[in-house]
XYZ file of C-alpha atoms in Angstrom:
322
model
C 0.000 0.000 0.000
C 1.621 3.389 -1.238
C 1.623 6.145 1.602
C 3.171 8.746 -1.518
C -0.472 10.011 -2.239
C -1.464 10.139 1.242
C -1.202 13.389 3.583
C -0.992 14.448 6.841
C -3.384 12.206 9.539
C -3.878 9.732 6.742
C -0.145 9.206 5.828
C 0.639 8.647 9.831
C -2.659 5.892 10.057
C -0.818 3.863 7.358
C 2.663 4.243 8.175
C 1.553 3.631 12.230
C 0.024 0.587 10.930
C 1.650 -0.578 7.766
C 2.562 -3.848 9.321
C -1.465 -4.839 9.727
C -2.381 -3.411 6.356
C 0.319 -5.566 4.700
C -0.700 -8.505 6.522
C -4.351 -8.001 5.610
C -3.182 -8.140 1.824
C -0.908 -10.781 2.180
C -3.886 -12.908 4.105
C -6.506 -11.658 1.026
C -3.841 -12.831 -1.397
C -3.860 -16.199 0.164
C -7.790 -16.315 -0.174
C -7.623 -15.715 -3.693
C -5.018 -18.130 -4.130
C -7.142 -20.722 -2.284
C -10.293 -20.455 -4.140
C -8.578 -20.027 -7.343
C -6.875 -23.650 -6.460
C -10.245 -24.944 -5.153
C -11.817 -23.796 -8.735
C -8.661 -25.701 -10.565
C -8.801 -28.638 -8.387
C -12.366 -29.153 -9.335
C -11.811 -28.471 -12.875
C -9.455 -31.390 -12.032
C -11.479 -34.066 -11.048
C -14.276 -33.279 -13.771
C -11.187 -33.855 -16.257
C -9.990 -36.835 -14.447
C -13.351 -38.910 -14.626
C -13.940 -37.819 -17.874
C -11.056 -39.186 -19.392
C -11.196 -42.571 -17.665
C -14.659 -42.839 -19.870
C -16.822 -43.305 -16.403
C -19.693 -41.462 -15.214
C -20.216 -40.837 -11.414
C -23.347 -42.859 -10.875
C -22.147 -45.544 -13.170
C -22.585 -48.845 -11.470
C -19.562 -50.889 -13.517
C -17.325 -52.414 -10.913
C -14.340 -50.985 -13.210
C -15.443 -47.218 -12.189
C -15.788 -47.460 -8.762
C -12.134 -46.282 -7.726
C -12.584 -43.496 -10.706
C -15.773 -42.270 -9.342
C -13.958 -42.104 -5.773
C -11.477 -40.098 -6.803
C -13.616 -37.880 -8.400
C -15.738 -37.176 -5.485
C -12.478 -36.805 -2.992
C -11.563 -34.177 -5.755
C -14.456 -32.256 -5.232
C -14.865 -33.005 -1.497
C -11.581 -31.386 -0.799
C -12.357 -28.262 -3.583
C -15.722 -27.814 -1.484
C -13.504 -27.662 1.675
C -11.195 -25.243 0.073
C -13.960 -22.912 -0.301
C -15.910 -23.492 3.283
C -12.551 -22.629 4.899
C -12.548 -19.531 3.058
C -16.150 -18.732 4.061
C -15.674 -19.073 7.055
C -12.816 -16.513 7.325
C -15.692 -14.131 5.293
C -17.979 -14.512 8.390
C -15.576 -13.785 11.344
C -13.985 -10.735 9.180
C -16.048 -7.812 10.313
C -15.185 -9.383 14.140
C -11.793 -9.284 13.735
C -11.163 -5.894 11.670
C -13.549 -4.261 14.262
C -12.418 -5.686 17.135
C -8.480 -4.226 15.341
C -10.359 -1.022 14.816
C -11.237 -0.533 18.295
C -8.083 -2.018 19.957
C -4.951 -1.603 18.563
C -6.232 1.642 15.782
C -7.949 3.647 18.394
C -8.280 2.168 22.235
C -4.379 2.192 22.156
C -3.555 5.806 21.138
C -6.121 6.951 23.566
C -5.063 4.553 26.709
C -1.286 5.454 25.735
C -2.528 9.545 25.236
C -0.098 9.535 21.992
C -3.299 11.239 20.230
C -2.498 14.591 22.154
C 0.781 14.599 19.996
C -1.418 14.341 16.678
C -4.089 17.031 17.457
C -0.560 19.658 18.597
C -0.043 19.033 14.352
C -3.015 21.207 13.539
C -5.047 18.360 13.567
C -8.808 18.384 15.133
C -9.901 15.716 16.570
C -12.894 14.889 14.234
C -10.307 14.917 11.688
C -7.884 12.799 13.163
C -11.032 10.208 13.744
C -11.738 10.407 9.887
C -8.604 9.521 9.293
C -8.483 6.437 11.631
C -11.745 5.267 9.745
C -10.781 6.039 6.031
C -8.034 4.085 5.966
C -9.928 0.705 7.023
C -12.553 1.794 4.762
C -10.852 1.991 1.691
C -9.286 -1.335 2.797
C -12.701 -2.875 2.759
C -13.946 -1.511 -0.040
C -11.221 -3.050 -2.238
C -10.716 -5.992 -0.863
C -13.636 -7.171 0.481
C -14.950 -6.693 -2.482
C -12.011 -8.444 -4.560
C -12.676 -11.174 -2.429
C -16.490 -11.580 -3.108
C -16.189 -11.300 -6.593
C -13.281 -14.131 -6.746
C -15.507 -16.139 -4.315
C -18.594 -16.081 -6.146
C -16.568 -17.030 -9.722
C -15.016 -20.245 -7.460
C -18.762 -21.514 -6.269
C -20.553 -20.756 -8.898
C -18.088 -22.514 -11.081
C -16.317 -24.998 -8.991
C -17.621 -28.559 -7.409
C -20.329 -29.849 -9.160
C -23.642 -30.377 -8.531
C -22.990 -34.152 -7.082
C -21.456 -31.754 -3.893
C -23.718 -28.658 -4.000
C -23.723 -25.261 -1.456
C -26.401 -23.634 -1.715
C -27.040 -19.565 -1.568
C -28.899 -19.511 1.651
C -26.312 -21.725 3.279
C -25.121 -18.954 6.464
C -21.818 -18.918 5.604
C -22.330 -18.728 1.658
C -25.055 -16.033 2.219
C -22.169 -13.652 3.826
C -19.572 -14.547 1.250
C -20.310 -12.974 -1.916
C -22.103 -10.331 -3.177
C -22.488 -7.546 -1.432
C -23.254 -8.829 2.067
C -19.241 -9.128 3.397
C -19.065 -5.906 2.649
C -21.867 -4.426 4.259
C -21.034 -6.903 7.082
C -17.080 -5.494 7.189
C -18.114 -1.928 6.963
C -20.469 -2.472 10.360
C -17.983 -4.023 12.334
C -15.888 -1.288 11.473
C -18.166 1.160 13.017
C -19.191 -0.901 15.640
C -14.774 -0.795 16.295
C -15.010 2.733 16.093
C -17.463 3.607 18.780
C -16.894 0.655 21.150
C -13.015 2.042 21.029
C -13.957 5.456 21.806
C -16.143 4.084 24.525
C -13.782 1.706 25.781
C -10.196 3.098 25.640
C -8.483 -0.131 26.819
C -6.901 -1.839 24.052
C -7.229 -5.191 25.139
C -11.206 -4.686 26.342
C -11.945 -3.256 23.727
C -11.053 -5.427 21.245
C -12.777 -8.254 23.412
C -15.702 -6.427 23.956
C -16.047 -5.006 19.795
C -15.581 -8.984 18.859
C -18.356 -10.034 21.209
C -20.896 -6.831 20.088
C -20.065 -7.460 16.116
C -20.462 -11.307 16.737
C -23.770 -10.304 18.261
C -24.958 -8.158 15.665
C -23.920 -10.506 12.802
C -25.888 -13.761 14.357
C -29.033 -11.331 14.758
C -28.764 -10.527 11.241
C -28.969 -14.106 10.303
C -31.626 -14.345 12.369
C -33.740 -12.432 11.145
C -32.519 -12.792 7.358
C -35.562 -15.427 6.473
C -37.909 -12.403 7.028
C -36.338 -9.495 5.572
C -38.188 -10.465 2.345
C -41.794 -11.578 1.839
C -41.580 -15.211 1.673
C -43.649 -17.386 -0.606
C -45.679 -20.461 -0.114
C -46.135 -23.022 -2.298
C -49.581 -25.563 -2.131
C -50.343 -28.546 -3.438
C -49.524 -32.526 -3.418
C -46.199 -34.001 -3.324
C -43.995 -30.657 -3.259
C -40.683 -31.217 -3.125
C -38.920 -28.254 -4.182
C -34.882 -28.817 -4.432
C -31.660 -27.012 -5.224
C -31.740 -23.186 -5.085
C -35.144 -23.285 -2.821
C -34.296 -22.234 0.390
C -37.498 -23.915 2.563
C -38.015 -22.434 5.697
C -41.453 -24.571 7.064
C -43.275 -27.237 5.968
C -46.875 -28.605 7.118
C -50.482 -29.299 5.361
C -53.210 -26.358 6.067
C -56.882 -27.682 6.608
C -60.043 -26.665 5.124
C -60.250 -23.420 7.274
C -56.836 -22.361 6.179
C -55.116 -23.505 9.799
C -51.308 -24.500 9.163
C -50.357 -28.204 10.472
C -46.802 -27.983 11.326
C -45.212 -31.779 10.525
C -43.554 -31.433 13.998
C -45.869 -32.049 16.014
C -46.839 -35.626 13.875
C -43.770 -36.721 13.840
C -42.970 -36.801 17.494
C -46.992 -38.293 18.415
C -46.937 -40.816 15.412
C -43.663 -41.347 14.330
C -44.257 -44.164 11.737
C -47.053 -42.838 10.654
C -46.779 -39.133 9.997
C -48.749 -38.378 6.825
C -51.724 -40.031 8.223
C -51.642 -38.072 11.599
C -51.794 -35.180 9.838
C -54.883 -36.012 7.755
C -56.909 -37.059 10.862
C -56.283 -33.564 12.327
C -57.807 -32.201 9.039
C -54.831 -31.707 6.959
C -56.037 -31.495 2.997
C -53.158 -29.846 1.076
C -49.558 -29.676 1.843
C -47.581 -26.503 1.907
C -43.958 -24.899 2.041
C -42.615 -21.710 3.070
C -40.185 -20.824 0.450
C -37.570 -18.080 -1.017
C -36.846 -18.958 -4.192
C -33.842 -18.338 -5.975
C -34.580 -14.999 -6.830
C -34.494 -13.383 -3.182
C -31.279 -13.532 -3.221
C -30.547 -10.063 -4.217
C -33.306 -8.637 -2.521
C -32.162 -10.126 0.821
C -29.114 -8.878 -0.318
C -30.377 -5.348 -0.733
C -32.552 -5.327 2.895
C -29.503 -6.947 4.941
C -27.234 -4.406 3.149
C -29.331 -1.672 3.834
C -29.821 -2.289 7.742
C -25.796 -2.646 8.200
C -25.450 0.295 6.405
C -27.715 2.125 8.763
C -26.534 0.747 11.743
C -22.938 1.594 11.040
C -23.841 5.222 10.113
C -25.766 6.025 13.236
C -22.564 3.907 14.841
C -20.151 6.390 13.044
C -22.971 9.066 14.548
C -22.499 8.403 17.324
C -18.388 8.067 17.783
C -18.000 11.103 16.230
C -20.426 12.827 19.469
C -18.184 10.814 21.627
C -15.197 12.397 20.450
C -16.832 15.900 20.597
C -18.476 15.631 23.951
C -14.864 14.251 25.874
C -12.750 16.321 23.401
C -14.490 19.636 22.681
């Protein structure tokens, strides 16, 4: 990262901290590299069963070991990429939780800040700077990494080992969910450092809040979209369907949930639920194409909730530091 364009407050938050920033490339460089090598290593094993003439349901004795290999291929390219996910979800915990410790908590426990705001610098200014810098970190690349981790999944195993959108830790790893999810955990740093001012609390105490706010969003993700039901006999909707309830609604319209069957007549579910009056069988659903809408909502409430989080650290500062 070049500090040659950079001036005053900004130039110091890079060159104080040049070590992290280079380590957060060099750890999004080795993200890329994995799910480049998960997306090769699938590629891989498609080639590799292909050429030995065998299909992956084939039931000659002389493809079994073929078809093996095939699926450890794509077992360990699916792994590749749920490592990497899961990095995607604890990111907005851990920049945050560096946000509020070692970016801001620190200078303010230590009182080095006094030196900065002697330079001409006001304090509101000196906070900008301490959030611009992660910013424009997460803008490029949390985004970089999105982008590369949609091309690997969408593109990588096949669909004998699928992940599905609405799987929690796929949800949060592409589009534009990790970055919404980033930029609130870097306002949630902000204020809880402020607040804090212990480097070691805060950073405990920014990890636990962003951890917090990220489960609720999940949480509450089915419902951030009108969901859709779907009536009739025998559904059995697969793939991109994300099915959030299931049951059979009686004459009046009364949902049946299956739960409630299953655990009072175990072997004999389906006809449990007709003697209570069930007539027609019906899921909850979001379909394939919610996924940019709950895309949009979720965005939009991180957004929100970091601005009013920004809000309020910059009243912090102004009300202890007039």
């Amino acid at each position: 990262m070049s500090t040659l364009v950079l001036k005053g407050p900004y130039w110091v938050t890079v060159r104080q901290h040049r070590k992290a920033l280079w380590w957060s490339l060099a750890l999004a460089a080795v993200g890329v590299v994995v799910m480049a090598a998960s997306r090769l290593w699938s590629d891989s094993a498609v080639e590799g069963l292909r050429a030995t003439g065998c299909a992956f349901d084939s039931t000659d004795p002389a493809c079994f070991q073929n078809a093996r290999d095939f699926a450890d291929g794509q077992w360990f390219a699916r792994n590749l990429l749920g490592y990497v996910s899961m990095g995607m979800l604890v990111l907005p915990g851990l920049l945050g939780a560096f946000v509020a410790g070692p970016m801001l908590a620190r200078e303010l426990e230590s009182g080095t800040y006094k030196l900065a705001w002697t330079q001409s610098i006001s304090p509101a200014r000196w906070l900008a700077s301490k959030v611009a810098v992660p910013t424009a970190l997460t803008l490029t690349v949390v985004t970089l990494l999105s982008l590369v981790f949609h091309w690997s999944w969408s593109t990588g195993p096949t669909n004998d080992f699928p992940t599905y959108w609405y799987d929690p830790a796929m949800f949060v790893s592409f589009g534009i969910v990790p970055v919404a999810h980033t930029l609130l955990g870097l306002a949630l740093g902000t204020v809880i450092g402020l607040l804090v001012r212990r480097t070691v609390v805060a950073m405990g105490v920014a990890a636990l809040v962003i951890g917090m706010a990220i489960a609720a969003l999940a949480w509450l993700r089915e419902g951030l979209w009108p969901i859709q039901t779907l009536t009739g006999h025998g559904l059995s909707p697969r793939g991109d369907v994300w099915q959030l309830s299931t049951g059979m609604l009686t004459t009046s319209g009364e949902r049946l949930s299956w739960d409630d069957c299953y655990v009072a007549r175990p072997q004999n579910a389906r006809q449990c639920m007709t003697d209570r009056g069930g007539v027609a069988e019906f899921i909850d659903v979001h379909p394939a194409s919610h996924y940019w809408p709950l895309q949009l909502v979720e965005t939009g409430i991180c957004l929100a909730l970091g601005a009013l989080a920004l809000y309020a650290a910059f009243r912090v500062l102004r009300t202890r530091h007039p």
